[in-house]
Coordinates of C-alpha atoms in Angstrom, one line a residue:
Chain E
M126 CA 11.5 -17.9 -3.6
A127 CA 9.2 -20.2 -1.7
A128 CA 9.1 -23.9 -2.2
K129 CA 7.0 -25.3 -5.0
I130 CA 3.5 -26.1 -4.0
K131 CA 0.4 -27.0 -5.9
I132 CA -2.7 -24.9 -5.4
P133 CA -5.8 -27.0 -4.9
E134 CA -8.5 -26.4 -7.6
R135 CA -10.9 -24.9 -5.0
K136 CA -8.3 -22.4 -3.8
L137 CA -7.4 -21.6 -7.4
Q138 CA -11.0 -20.7 -8.1
E139 CA -11.1 -18.6 -5.0
L140 CA -8.0 -16.7 -6.0
K141 CA -9.4 -16.0 -9.5
D142 CA -12.6 -14.8 -7.8
I143 CA -10.6 -12.4 -5.7
C144 CA -9.0 -10.9 -8.8
K145 CA -12.4 -10.7 -10.4
S146 CA -13.9 -8.9 -7.5
F147 CA -11.4 -6.1 -8.3
N148 CA -12.4 -6.3 -12.0
N149 CA -8.9 -7.8 -12.8
E150 CA -7.7 -4.2 -12.6
K151 CA -3.9 -4.0 -12.4
G152 CA -4.1 -0.9 -10.3
E153 CA -5.8 -3.0 -7.6
L154 CA -2.8 -5.3 -7.2
I155 CA -2.1 -4.4 -3.6
N156 CA -5.8 -4.9 -2.6
V157 CA -5.7 -8.3 -4.4
L158 CA -2.5 -9.3 -2.6
H159 CA -4.0 -8.3 0.8
K160 CA -7.1 -10.6 0.1
A161 CA -4.9 -13.4 -1.3
Q162 CA -2.6 -13.3 1.7
S163 CA -5.5 -13.4 4.2
S164 CA -6.9 -16.4 2.3
F165 CA -3.6 -18.4 1.8
G166 CA -1.7 -17.1 4.9
Y167 CA 1.2 -16.1 2.7
L168 CA 2.0 -15.4 -1.0
P169 CA 4.0 -18.3 -2.5
A170 CA 5.3 -18.0 -6.1
E171 CA 2.4 -20.0 -7.5
V172 CA -0.1 -17.6 -6.1
Q173 CA 1.8 -14.7 -7.5
E174 CA 1.9 -16.4 -10.9
V175 CA -1.9 -16.7 -11.0
I176 CA -2.4 -13.1 -9.9
A177 CA 0.0 -11.9 -12.6
Q178 CA -1.9 -13.8 -15.2
E179 CA -5.3 -12.7 -14.0
L180 CA -4.4 -9.0 -13.8
N181 CA -2.4 -9.2 -17.1
V182 CA 0.9 -8.0 -15.6
S183 CA 4.3 -9.7 -15.5
V184 CA 5.2 -12.0 -12.6
A185 CA 8.2 -9.8 -12.0
H186 CA 5.9 -6.8 -11.4
V187 CA 3.9 -8.8 -8.9
F188 CA 7.1 -10.1 -7.2
G189 CA 8.4 -6.6 -7.1
V190 CA 5.4 -5.3 -5.2
V191 CA 5.3 -8.3 -2.9
S192 CA 8.9 -8.0 -1.9
F193 CA 8.7 -4.2 -1.5
Y194 CA 6.1 -4.2 1.2
T195 CA 6.9 -5.7 4.6
F196 CA 3.2 -6.7 5.2
F197 CA 3.5 -9.3 2.4
T198 CA 5.3 -12.5 3.2
M199 CA 6.4 -15.3 0.9
K200 CA 6.9 -17.7 3.8
P201 CA 4.1 -19.2 5.8
K202 CA 3.8 -17.7 9.3
G203 CA 3.2 -19.6 12.5
E204 CA -0.3 -20.4 13.7
F205 CA 0.3 -17.7 16.3
P206 CA 2.4 -15.0 14.6
I207 CA 4.3 -12.9 17.2
S208 CA 5.1 -9.3 16.3
V209 CA 7.3 -7.3 18.5
C210 CA 7.0 -3.6 18.0
L211 CA 10.4 -1.9 17.6
G212 CA 9.1 1.7 17.2
T213 CA 10.9 4.4 19.1
A214 CA 8.7 4.5 22.1
C215 CA 8.9 0.7 22.5
Y216 CA 12.6 0.8 21.9
V217 CA 13.4 3.2 24.7
R218 CA 11.2 1.2 27.0
G219 CA 13.1 -2.0 26.4
A220 CA 11.5 -3.8 23.4
E221 CA 14.8 -5.3 22.3
K222 CA 15.1 -7.2 25.6
V223 CA 11.6 -8.6 25.1
L224 CA 12.4 -9.6 21.5
E225 CA 15.6 -11.4 22.8
E226 CA 13.4 -13.3 25.3
F227 CA 11.0 -14.5 22.6
K228 CA 14.0 -15.6 20.5
K229 CA 15.5 -17.4 23.5
H230 CA 12.3 -19.2 24.4
L231 CA 11.3 -20.3 20.9
K232 CA 14.8 -20.9 19.7
I233 CA 14.1 -19.1 16.4
Q234 CA 15.3 -15.9 14.8
V235 CA 13.2 -13.0 13.5
G236 CA 11.4 -14.0 10.3
E237 CA 11.5 -17.7 11.2
T238 CA 8.8 -20.2 12.3
T239 CA 9.1 -22.9 14.9
A240 CA 9.4 -26.4 13.7
D241 CA 5.9 -27.3 14.9
G242 CA 4.5 -24.4 12.9
K243 CA 3.0 -22.9 16.0
F244 CA 4.9 -19.6 16.5
S245 CA 6.8 -17.2 14.2
I246 CA 8.5 -14.0 15.2
S247 CA 8.5 -10.7 13.3
C248 CA 9.3 -7.1 14.1
L249 CA 7.1 -4.2 13.2
R250 CA 7.4 -0.5 13.4
C251 CA 4.9 1.1 15.6
V252 CA 1.3 -0.1 15.9
G253 CA 0.4 3.3 17.3
A254 CA 0.0 2.1 20.8
C255 CA 3.0 3.9 22.1
G256 CA 1.3 4.7 25.4
L257 CA 1.4 0.9 26.1
A258 CA 5.1 0.5 25.2
P259 CA 6.6 -2.0 24.8
V260 CA 4.0 -3.7 22.7
V261 CA 3.8 -7.2 21.4
M262 CA 1.1 -8.6 19.2
V263 CA 0.2 -12.3 18.9
G264 CA -2.2 -12.6 16.0
D265 CA -4.6 -9.7 16.4
K266 CA -4.2 -9.6 20.2
V267 CA -2.2 -6.7 21.6
Y268 CA -0.1 -7.1 24.8
G269 CA 1.0 -3.8 26.4
R270 CA 3.8 -3.0 28.8
V271 CA 5.4 -6.3 28.3
A272 CA 8.4 -7.1 30.5
P273 CA 11.0 -9.7 29.5
E274 CA 9.8 -11.7 32.5
G275 CA 6.2 -11.7 31.1
V276 CA 7.2 -13.4 27.8
K277 CA 6.9 -16.9 29.4
D278 CA 3.3 -16.2 30.4
I279 CA 2.3 -14.9 27.0
L280 CA 3.7 -18.0 25.3
A281 CA 2.0 -20.2 27.9
E282 CA -1.4 -18.8 26.9
Y283 CA -0.9 -20.5 23.5
N284 CA 0.8 -23.6 24.5
G285 CA -2.1 -24.9 26.6
Chain L
M62 CA -3.3 16.1 33.8
A63 CA -3.0 19.8 33.3
T64 CA -5.6 20.5 30.7
H65 CA -5.7 24.3 30.8
K66 CA -2.7 24.5 28.5
Q67 CA -4.4 22.3 26.0
L68 CA -6.9 23.3 23.3
R69 CA -8.7 20.8 21.2
I70 CA -9.5 21.6 17.6
A71 CA -8.4 18.5 15.6
L72 CA -9.3 16.3 18.5
R73 CA -12.5 18.2 19.4
N74 CA -14.8 15.2 19.1
C75 CA -12.4 12.4 20.0
G76 CA -13.7 10.6 23.0
V77 CA -16.8 12.9 23.1
I78 CA -18.9 11.4 20.4
D79 CA -19.7 7.8 19.3
P80 CA -17.6 7.6 16.2
E81 CA -19.9 5.0 14.7
K82 CA -22.9 7.3 14.9
I83 CA -23.2 10.0 12.3
T84 CA -26.0 11.7 14.3
D85 CA -23.5 12.3 17.1
Y86 CA -21.2 14.1 14.7
I87 CA -24.1 16.1 13.1
E88 CA -25.3 17.2 16.6
R89 CA -21.9 18.9 17.1
D90 CA -22.2 21.0 13.9
G91 CA -21.0 18.1 11.7
Y92 CA -21.3 18.6 8.0
S93 CA -22.5 22.2 8.5
A94 CA -19.1 23.4 7.3
L95 CA -19.6 21.4 4.0
A96 CA -23.1 23.0 3.7
K97 CA -21.7 26.4 4.3
V98 CA -19.0 25.9 1.6
I99 CA -21.5 24.6 -1.0
N100 CA -24.4 26.9 -0.3
E101 CA -22.7 30.1 0.8
L102 CA -19.0 30.4 0.2
G103 CA -18.3 28.8 -3.2
T104 CA -14.9 27.7 -4.3
V105 CA -12.9 30.9 -4.5
R106 CA -13.9 32.2 -1.1
T107 CA -13.3 28.9 0.5
I108 CA -9.8 28.7 -0.8
D109 CA -9.3 32.3 0.2
L110 CA -10.5 31.5 3.7
M111 CA -8.1 28.5 4.0
K112 CA -5.2 30.7 2.9
K113 CA -6.1 33.4 5.4
S114 CA -6.4 30.9 8.2
G115 CA -2.6 30.1 7.9
L116 CA -3.2 26.4 8.3
R117 CA -0.1 24.4 7.3
G118 CA 0.3 20.7 6.6
R119 CA 0.3 18.6 9.7
G120 CA 2.0 15.7 8.2
G121 CA 5.3 17.3 8.8
G122 CA 6.2 19.4 5.8
G123 CA 4.2 22.4 6.9
F124 CA 3.2 23.5 3.4
P125 CA 0.4 26.1 3.5
T126 CA -2.8 24.1 2.9
G127 CA -4.8 26.9 1.2
L128 CA -2.0 27.4 -1.3
K129 CA -1.9 23.7 -2.1
W130 CA -5.6 23.8 -2.8
E131 CA -5.3 26.9 -4.9
I132 CA -2.7 25.3 -7.1
A133 CA -4.8 22.1 -7.5
S134 CA -7.9 24.2 -8.3
K135 CA -6.1 26.0 -11.1
N136 CA -5.0 22.9 -12.9
Y137 CA -7.8 21.9 -15.4
A138 CA -8.5 18.3 -16.0
D139 CA -11.5 16.0 -16.6
Q140 CA -10.8 14.3 -13.3
K141 CA -9.1 15.4 -10.1
Y142 CA -8.5 13.6 -6.8
V143 CA -8.5 14.4 -3.1
V144 CA -6.2 12.1 -1.2
C145 CA -6.0 11.7 2.6
N146 CA -2.6 10.5 3.7
A147 CA -3.3 8.2 6.6
D148 CA -0.1 6.3 6.3
E149 CA 1.1 7.3 9.7
G150 CA 4.5 5.5 9.7
D151 CA 6.6 7.6 12.1
P152 CA 7.4 5.3 15.0
G153 CA 6.1 7.0 18.1
A154 CA 3.2 8.8 16.4
F155 CA -0.4 7.9 16.7
M156 CA -2.4 11.1 16.3
D157 CA -3.9 10.2 12.9
R158 CA -5.0 6.8 14.2
S159 CA -6.8 8.5 17.0
V160 CA -8.6 11.0 14.8
L161 CA -9.7 8.3 12.4
E162 CA -10.9 6.0 15.2
G163 CA -12.5 8.8 17.3
D164 CA -13.9 11.2 14.7
P165 CA -13.8 9.7 11.2
H166 CA -16.6 12.0 9.9
S167 CA -14.5 15.2 10.4
V168 CA -12.0 13.8 7.8
I169 CA -14.7 12.8 5.4
E170 CA -16.4 16.2 5.7
A171 CA -13.1 18.0 5.1
M172 CA -12.2 15.8 2.1
A173 CA -15.6 16.7 0.6
I174 CA -14.9 20.4 1.3
C175 CA -11.5 20.1 -0.4
G176 CA -13.1 18.2 -3.4
F177 CA -15.6 21.0 -3.8
S178 CA -12.9 23.7 -3.6
I179 CA -10.5 22.2 -6.1
G180 CA -13.1 20.6 -8.4
A181 CA -12.5 16.9 -7.6
T182 CA -15.3 14.3 -7.4
K183 CA -13.3 11.5 -6.0
G184 CA -11.5 11.0 -2.7
L185 CA -9.2 8.3 -1.7
V186 CA -7.9 7.5 1.8
Y187 CA -4.6 5.8 1.9
I188 CA -4.5 4.0 5.2
R189 CA -2.0 1.7 6.9
A190 CA -3.1 -1.9 7.1
E191 CA -1.7 -1.9 10.7
Y192 CA -4.8 0.2 11.8
P193 CA -7.7 -2.3 11.5
L194 CA -10.0 -0.4 13.9
A195 CA -9.5 2.9 12.0
I196 CA -10.3 1.1 8.7
E197 CA -13.4 -0.3 10.2
R198 CA -14.7 3.0 11.6
L199 CA -13.9 4.8 8.4
K200 CA -15.8 2.2 6.4
I201 CA -18.8 2.6 8.7
A202 CA -18.6 6.4 8.5
I203 CA -18.4 6.5 4.7
N204 CA -21.4 4.2 4.4
Q205 CA -23.4 6.4 6.8
A206 CA -22.4 9.6 5.0
R207 CA -23.7 8.0 1.8
E208 CA -27.0 7.0 3.4
Y209 CA -27.4 10.6 4.5
G210 CA -26.6 11.9 1.1
L211 CA -23.5 13.7 2.4
L212 CA -21.4 11.6 0.0
G213 CA -22.7 10.7 -3.5
K214 CA -24.5 12.7 -6.1
N215 CA -25.9 16.2 -5.7
I216 CA -24.7 16.9 -2.2
F217 CA -27.0 19.4 -0.4
G218 CA -29.1 19.7 -3.6
S219 CA -26.2 21.2 -5.5
D220 CA -24.5 19.8 -8.7
F221 CA -21.5 18.7 -6.6
D222 CA -20.8 14.9 -6.5
F223 CA -18.2 13.4 -4.3
D224 CA -17.4 9.9 -3.0
I225 CA -14.6 8.3 -1.1
E226 CA -12.8 5.0 -1.5
L227 CA -10.1 3.4 0.8
R228 CA -6.7 2.2 -0.3
Y229 CA -4.5 0.1 1.9
G230 CA -0.9 0.5 2.7
A231 CA 1.2 -2.6 3.1
G232 CA 4.0 -1.6 5.4
A233 CA 6.4 0.8 3.7
F234 CA 7.4 3.9 5.6
V235 CA 8.4 5.7 2.4
C236 CA 4.8 5.7 1.3
G237 CA 4.1 8.6 3.5
E238 CA 5.9 10.6 0.9
E239 CA 3.2 11.9 -1.4
T240 CA 4.6 10.7 -4.8
A241 CA 5.4 7.3 -3.3
L242 CA 2.0 7.1 -1.8
I243 CA 0.4 7.8 -5.2
H244 CA 2.4 5.0 -6.8
S245 CA 1.4 2.7 -4.1
M246 CA -2.3 3.6 -4.6
E247 CA -1.8 2.7 -8.3
G248 CA -0.8 -0.8 -7.2
K249 CA 2.9 -0.3 -7.8
R250 CA 6.0 -0.3 -5.6
G251 CA 5.9 2.7 -3.4
E252 CA 8.9 4.5 -4.9
P253 CA 9.0 8.3 -5.0
T254 CA 9.6 10.4 -8.1
V255 CA 11.3 13.7 -8.6
K256 CA 9.1 16.8 -8.0
P257 CA 8.1 18.7 -10.2
P258 CA 5.7 17.6 -11.5
F259 CA 3.9 18.1 -8.2
P260 CA 0.9 15.9 -7.5
A261 CA -1.2 19.1 -7.9
E262 CA -0.3 18.9 -11.6
S263 CA 0.1 15.2 -12.2
G264 CA -0.7 12.8 -9.4
Y265 CA -2.9 9.8 -9.1
L266 CA -3.3 8.3 -12.6
E267 CA -1.5 11.4 -13.8
K268 CA -4.4 13.6 -12.8
P269 CA -4.2 16.7 -10.5
T270 CA -4.2 15.3 -7.0
N271 CA -4.3 17.1 -3.7
V272 CA -2.8 15.2 -0.8
N273 CA -3.4 16.3 2.8
N274 CA -2.7 14.5 6.1
V275 CA -5.5 13.3 8.5
E276 CA -4.8 15.9 11.1
T277 CA -4.8 18.7 8.5
F278 CA -8.2 17.6 7.4
A279 CA -9.6 17.4 10.9
N280 CA -8.8 21.1 11.4
I281 CA -10.7 22.2 8.4
P282 CA -14.4 22.0 9.4
P283 CA -13.9 24.3 12.5
I284 CA -11.9 26.8 10.4
I285 CA -14.8 27.0 7.9
L286 CA -17.4 27.5 10.6
K287 CA -15.5 29.8 13.0
G288 CA -13.6 31.7 10.4
A289 CA -10.0 32.3 9.3
E290 CA -9.5 35.1 11.9
W291 CA -10.4 32.8 14.8
F292 CA -7.9 30.2 13.7
A293 CA -5.2 32.7 12.9
S294 CA -5.5 34.2 16.4
I295 CA -4.3 30.9 17.9
G296 CA -0.7 29.9 17.7
S297 CA 2.5 31.6 16.8
E298 CA 3.3 34.1 14.1
K299 CA 4.0 31.7 11.3
S300 CA 2.4 28.6 12.6
K301 CA -1.3 29.0 13.3
G302 CA -3.7 26.8 15.3
T303 CA -2.9 23.8 17.4
K304 CA -0.8 20.7 17.0
V305 CA -1.5 17.2 18.3
F306 CA 1.5 15.5 19.8
A307 CA 1.9 11.9 20.8
L308 CA 3.9 11.9 24.1
A309 CA 5.7 8.7 24.6
G310 CA 8.9 7.3 26.1
K311 CA 10.2 8.1 29.6
I312 CA 7.5 10.4 30.6
N313 CA 4.8 10.1 33.3
N314 CA 1.7 10.9 31.3
V315 CA 1.9 9.2 27.9
G316 CA -0.8 9.8 25.3
L317 CA -2.1 12.4 22.9
I318 CA -2.2 16.1 23.7
E319 CA -3.2 19.1 21.6
V320 CA -1.7 22.4 22.3
P321 CA -1.6 25.8 20.6
M322 CA 1.5 26.3 18.4
G323 CA 4.1 28.3 20.3
T324 CA 3.7 26.3 23.5
T325 CA 7.2 25.5 24.9
L326 CA 8.7 22.1 25.2
R327 CA 8.9 22.6 29.0
E328 CA 5.2 23.2 29.3
V329 CA 4.5 20.0 27.2
I330 CA 7.0 17.8 29.0
Y331 CA 6.6 19.0 32.6
D332 CA 3.1 20.7 32.9
I333 CA 1.2 18.3 30.7
G334 CA 3.5 15.3 30.6
G335 CA 4.0 15.3 34.3
G336 CA 7.8 15.2 34.0
I337 CA 10.2 12.3 33.6
K338 CA 9.4 8.8 34.8
D339 CA 10.8 7.6 38.1
G340 CA 12.2 11.0 39.0
K341 CA 15.1 10.6 36.5
E342 CA 16.8 13.4 34.7
F343 CA 15.5 14.7 31.4
K344 CA 18.0 14.3 28.6
A345 CA 16.4 14.8 25.3
V346 CA 13.1 14.8 23.4
Q347 CA 13.0 13.4 19.9
T348 CA 10.6 15.1 17.6
G349 CA 9.8 14.4 13.9
G350 CA 10.5 10.7 14.0
P351 CA 13.3 9.3 11.8
S352 CA 13.4 12.7 9.9
G353 CA 13.7 14.7 13.1
G354 CA 16.3 15.3 15.7
C355 CA 16.9 15.3 19.4
L356 CA 16.3 18.4 21.4
T357 CA 17.9 19.0 24.7
K358 CA 17.6 20.9 28.0
K359 CA 18.7 24.1 26.3
H360 CA 15.7 23.9 23.9
L361 CA 13.2 23.4 26.7
D362 CA 12.0 27.0 26.5
T363 CA 11.8 26.9 22.7
A364 CA 8.3 27.7 21.5
I365 CA 7.2 24.8 19.4
D366 CA 6.4 25.7 15.8
Y367 CA 7.5 24.6 12.4
D368 CA 10.3 27.2 12.0
N369 CA 11.7 27.0 15.5
L370 CA 12.0 23.3 15.4
I371 CA 13.9 23.4 12.1
A372 CA 16.1 26.1 13.4
A373 CA 16.9 23.9 16.4
G374 CA 17.9 21.1 14.1
S375 CA 14.8 18.9 14.3
M376 CA 11.4 19.2 12.7
M377 CA 7.7 19.1 13.5
G378 CA 7.2 15.9 11.7
S379 CA 3.8 14.4 12.2
G380 CA 4.0 15.0 16.0
G381 CA 5.7 12.1 17.7
M382 CA 7.5 13.2 20.8
V383 CA 9.6 10.5 22.4
V384 CA 11.2 11.6 25.7
M385 CA 14.5 10.2 26.8
D386 CA 16.2 10.3 30.2
E387 CA 19.7 9.8 31.5
D388 CA 19.6 6.1 30.8
D389 CA 19.5 6.6 27.0
C390 CA 22.6 6.6 25.0
M391 CA 22.4 9.2 22.2
V392 CA 24.8 7.5 19.9
S393 CA 22.6 4.4 20.2
I394 CA 19.5 6.4 19.5
A395 CA 21.1 7.8 16.3
K396 CA 22.0 4.2 15.4
F397 CA 18.4 3.1 16.1
Y398 CA 17.0 5.6 13.6
L399 CA 19.6 4.9 11.0
E400 CA 18.7 1.2 11.3
F401 CA 15.1 2.2 10.6
T402 CA 16.1 4.3 7.6
V403 CA 18.3 1.6 6.1
E404 CA 15.4 -0.9 6.4
E405 CA 12.8 1.5 5.0
S406 CA 14.8 3.1 2.2
C407 CA 13.1 2.1 -1.0
G408 CA 16.5 1.8 -2.7
K409 CA 15.8 3.9 -5.7
C410 CA 18.4 6.6 -5.2
T411 CA 22.0 5.9 -4.3
P412 CA 22.6 8.5 -1.5
C413 CA 19.8 7.0 0.6
R414 CA 20.3 3.4 -0.2
I415 CA 24.1 3.3 0.2
G416 CA 24.8 6.4 2.2
N417 CA 22.5 5.6 5.1
K418 CA 23.9 2.1 5.2
R419 CA 27.4 3.6 5.6
L420 CA 26.2 6.0 8.3
F421 CA 24.7 3.1 10.2
E422 CA 28.0 1.1 9.9
I423 CA 30.0 4.0 11.3
L424 CA 27.6 4.4 14.2
E425 CA 27.8 0.7 14.9
K426 CA 31.6 0.9 15.0
I427 CA 31.4 3.7 17.5
T428 CA 29.0 1.9 19.8
E429 CA 31.3 -1.1 19.7
G430 CA 34.2 1.0 20.9
K431 CA 36.0 0.8 17.6
G432 CA 35.3 4.4 16.4
T433 CA 38.0 6.9 15.6
M434 CA 38.0 10.7 15.4
E435 CA 38.1 10.4 11.7
D436 CA 34.8 8.7 11.8
L437 CA 33.2 11.8 13.2
D438 CA 34.3 13.8 10.1
K439 CA 33.0 11.1 7.9
L440 CA 29.7 11.0 9.7
R441 CA 29.2 14.7 9.2
N442 CA 30.4 14.9 5.6
L443 CA 28.3 11.9 4.5
S444 CA 25.3 13.2 6.4
N445 CA 25.5 16.6 4.6
T446 CA 25.9 14.9 1.2
I447 CA 22.9 12.6 1.7
K448 CA 20.8 15.7 2.8
D449 CA 21.8 17.5 -0.4
T450 CA 21.5 14.7 -2.9
A451 CA 18.8 12.2 -1.9
L452 CA 15.7 12.0 -4.1
C453 CA 12.8 12.4 -1.6
G454 CA 12.0 13.6 1.9
L455 CA 13.0 10.3 3.5
G456 CA 16.6 10.5 2.3
Q457 CA 16.9 14.2 2.6
T458 CA 16.0 14.1 6.3
S459 CA 17.4 10.7 7.3
P460 CA 20.8 12.1 8.6
N461 CA 19.0 14.5 10.9
P462 CA 19.1 12.2 13.9
V463 CA 22.9 11.8 13.4
L464 CA 23.5 15.6 12.9
S465 CA 21.3 16.6 15.8
T466 CA 22.9 14.2 18.2
M467 CA 26.4 15.2 17.1
D468 CA 25.4 18.9 17.6
N469 CA 23.9 18.4 21.0
F470 CA 25.7 15.4 22.4
M471 CA 29.2 15.5 21.0
D472 CA 30.6 14.7 24.5
E473 CA 28.9 11.3 24.3
Y474 CA 30.4 10.6 20.9
L475 CA 33.8 11.6 22.2
E476 CA 33.4 9.4 25.3
H477 CA 32.6 6.4 23.1
I478 CA 35.6 7.0 20.9
N479 CA 38.3 8.2 23.3
E480 CA 37.4 6.7 26.6
K481 CA 35.6 3.7 25.2
R482 CA 32.8 4.5 27.6
C483 CA 29.0 4.7 27.3
R484 CA 27.7 6.8 30.2
A485 CA 24.2 5.4 29.8
S486 CA 25.6 1.9 29.8
Q487 CA 23.5 1.1 26.8
C488 CA 26.4 0.0 24.6
K489 CA 27.1 -3.5 25.8
A490 CA 30.5 -3.7 24.3
L491 CA 31.6 -0.7 26.4
T492 CA 30.2 -1.5 29.8
R493 CA 31.9 -3.1 32.8
Y494 CA 30.2 -3.8 36.0
I495 CA 32.5 -3.4 39.0
I496 CA 31.9 -4.0 42.7
D497 CA 33.3 -1.4 45.1
A498 CA 35.0 -3.5 47.8
E499 CA 34.4 -0.8 50.4
Q500 CA 30.7 -0.5 49.8
C501 CA 30.1 -4.3 49.4
T502 CA 28.7 -5.9 52.6
G503 CA 28.9 -9.4 51.2
C504 CA 25.2 -10.0 51.3
T505 CA 25.5 -12.4 48.4
I506 CA 22.3 -11.1 46.7
C507 CA 24.2 -10.2 43.5
A508 CA 25.9 -13.6 43.3
R509 CA 22.6 -15.4 43.8
N510 CA 20.9 -13.4 41.0
C511 CA 23.8 -13.5 38.5
P512 CA 22.4 -15.7 35.6
V513 CA 25.9 -16.9 34.6
N514 CA 27.6 -17.2 38.0
A515 CA 30.2 -14.6 37.2
I516 CA 30.2 -13.2 40.8
K517 CA 32.2 -14.9 43.5
G518 CA 32.9 -14.1 47.1
E519 CA 32.5 -15.4 50.7
R520 CA 29.5 -14.3 52.8
K521 CA 30.1 -11.0 54.5
Q522 CA 33.2 -10.5 52.4
P523 CA 33.5 -8.2 49.3
H524 CA 32.5 -9.9 46.1
T525 CA 34.1 -9.7 42.7
I526 CA 32.9 -10.0 39.1
N527 CA 34.7 -12.1 36.7
Q528 CA 34.7 -9.9 33.6
D529 CA 35.4 -12.8 31.2
I530 CA 32.2 -14.6 32.2
C531 CA 30.0 -11.4 32.8
I532 CA 27.4 -11.0 30.1
K533 CA 26.7 -7.4 31.2
C534 CA 23.0 -8.0 31.8
G535 CA 22.9 -5.5 34.7
V536 CA 21.0 -7.8 37.1
C537 CA 23.6 -7.4 39.9
Y538 CA 23.5 -3.6 39.5
E539 CA 19.7 -3.6 39.9
K540 CA 19.7 -6.0 42.8
C541 CA 22.4 -4.4 45.0
K542 CA 20.9 -2.6 47.9
F543 CA 24.1 -0.9 49.0
N544 CA 25.0 0.9 45.7
A545 CA 28.2 -1.1 45.7
I546 CA 28.1 -1.9 42.0
S547 CA 28.9 0.7 39.4
V548 CA 28.9 0.7 35.7
K549 CA 32.1 1.9 34.0

């Protein structure tokens, strides 16, 4: 699991408030995790422990749910998380080559973050924008019809 | 785009109304189907109407919607639930997203109609977190419906109460399976369970639960208003109404279409889709996502409906249609889907968890040129075993891409194994770029573009490619103006 960190008091209270806003109901675990991840950026062990305690479930249960769903991450993502869609439509239109290009430029693998914490690469399965295939997302911004040659320009937008 | 072949029922309001204005929806007969059900039809006649309409589940399974409602209505409980499955996970499908973004009220209205019919007061929409705009629009629509008294207590002055909440997915394909979806809504790992018990008996929080897909719901208000006979008059004998398809891949017109059931693949791909991109040759169309199969030229005149697609070795699925041309390798496509299944298998049952992994490995071996004839037998046997023994719909259908490509493109499998050749040049390990000395004019364009300097030759003399250095990127092939480079 992730490295040991200490949650600052203010963030700890925020986390408890998130749990409380769902009435500390264990059935709301996934909603709680969504909120917690958007607040912390990721879900380290310590965050999972607090949630388990607040919702009165085992840490194993929380970990089981976190590790089951690809949306949840236990590692911090980059400041600009890059997601390359590998759905079928993107695949047949060359998404793999685009992904290779990102890996080559950033010198990291899928699931990793650059040393400066700026970029991370992940793959996702269909954002439902198949008409624009191949699709890449940087944060919430969607880039359509990305060619391998266009990767450099996308990265340049964030390197300025 | 040829629109005369299209007929919009589920998408009737998409792009026509402002999805953030309930008044736009009401102007186009919105919520009058709900009023008709509550004030005029009552529960029994509504379910009867739904059964007569012949509407079948648009999520892929094709189970008759009216029958599903009837079963849920006959189970007595203090609380029942209506669930909208908006976990559109099939890669290449985006019809549900479009309905939710373009016409959210039609889904809300239909959920309320379902709630009234089966005796449920609570509705839940399980929606992918990857669809932020759809979530936003749905939230706005639910709040507006509450303000107008179309959700909440005593709807249309009756004693019927109904309200809707949202539940978010978190990126797990298996959660489109209804039992897995229900577990996910309960805050658990989205693992499926054996049916029976069906959700209609014991679903969300062990209460009777009716799960329908977004597109299914979007069809319901027009059916109630225009009648079962009207709907049943559209489509083919056993598949009534229309189906929305997401056209994608190597086709000129990409996007959503809605056509009557029974339309042929040829009409969809050529008349509506405008044919194959860049004048290439059509090879296959993949329907049904990872659960479906690849259909070929010989299927082009097949009328699209639930039963015909299954008979052809594919399935309707949620409606993704990814078109492939001569440049796609069908063994690689099968491998692509298996990679998806291996990643998305929840791991609960052995046939799916381990069987699919083995299928993937055999396919990988074949695409690397290391396959044997024995592997083909293994692929087929293992596929059939997984189909028969996997726990849920994901596993039971996951070998379909393998079986359908084996049935329709055996020659490609054989080429990979016996000739170590990939005709589409997609399998890198099997490709060799060769310069034909007679065609080569020595223009040097290939040598200048080669990223690894693998091409040598004097100006105006035939060039050669050093196979040990060549990384098979294909740049020379694309740049050559004299068709002197071939892929072997």
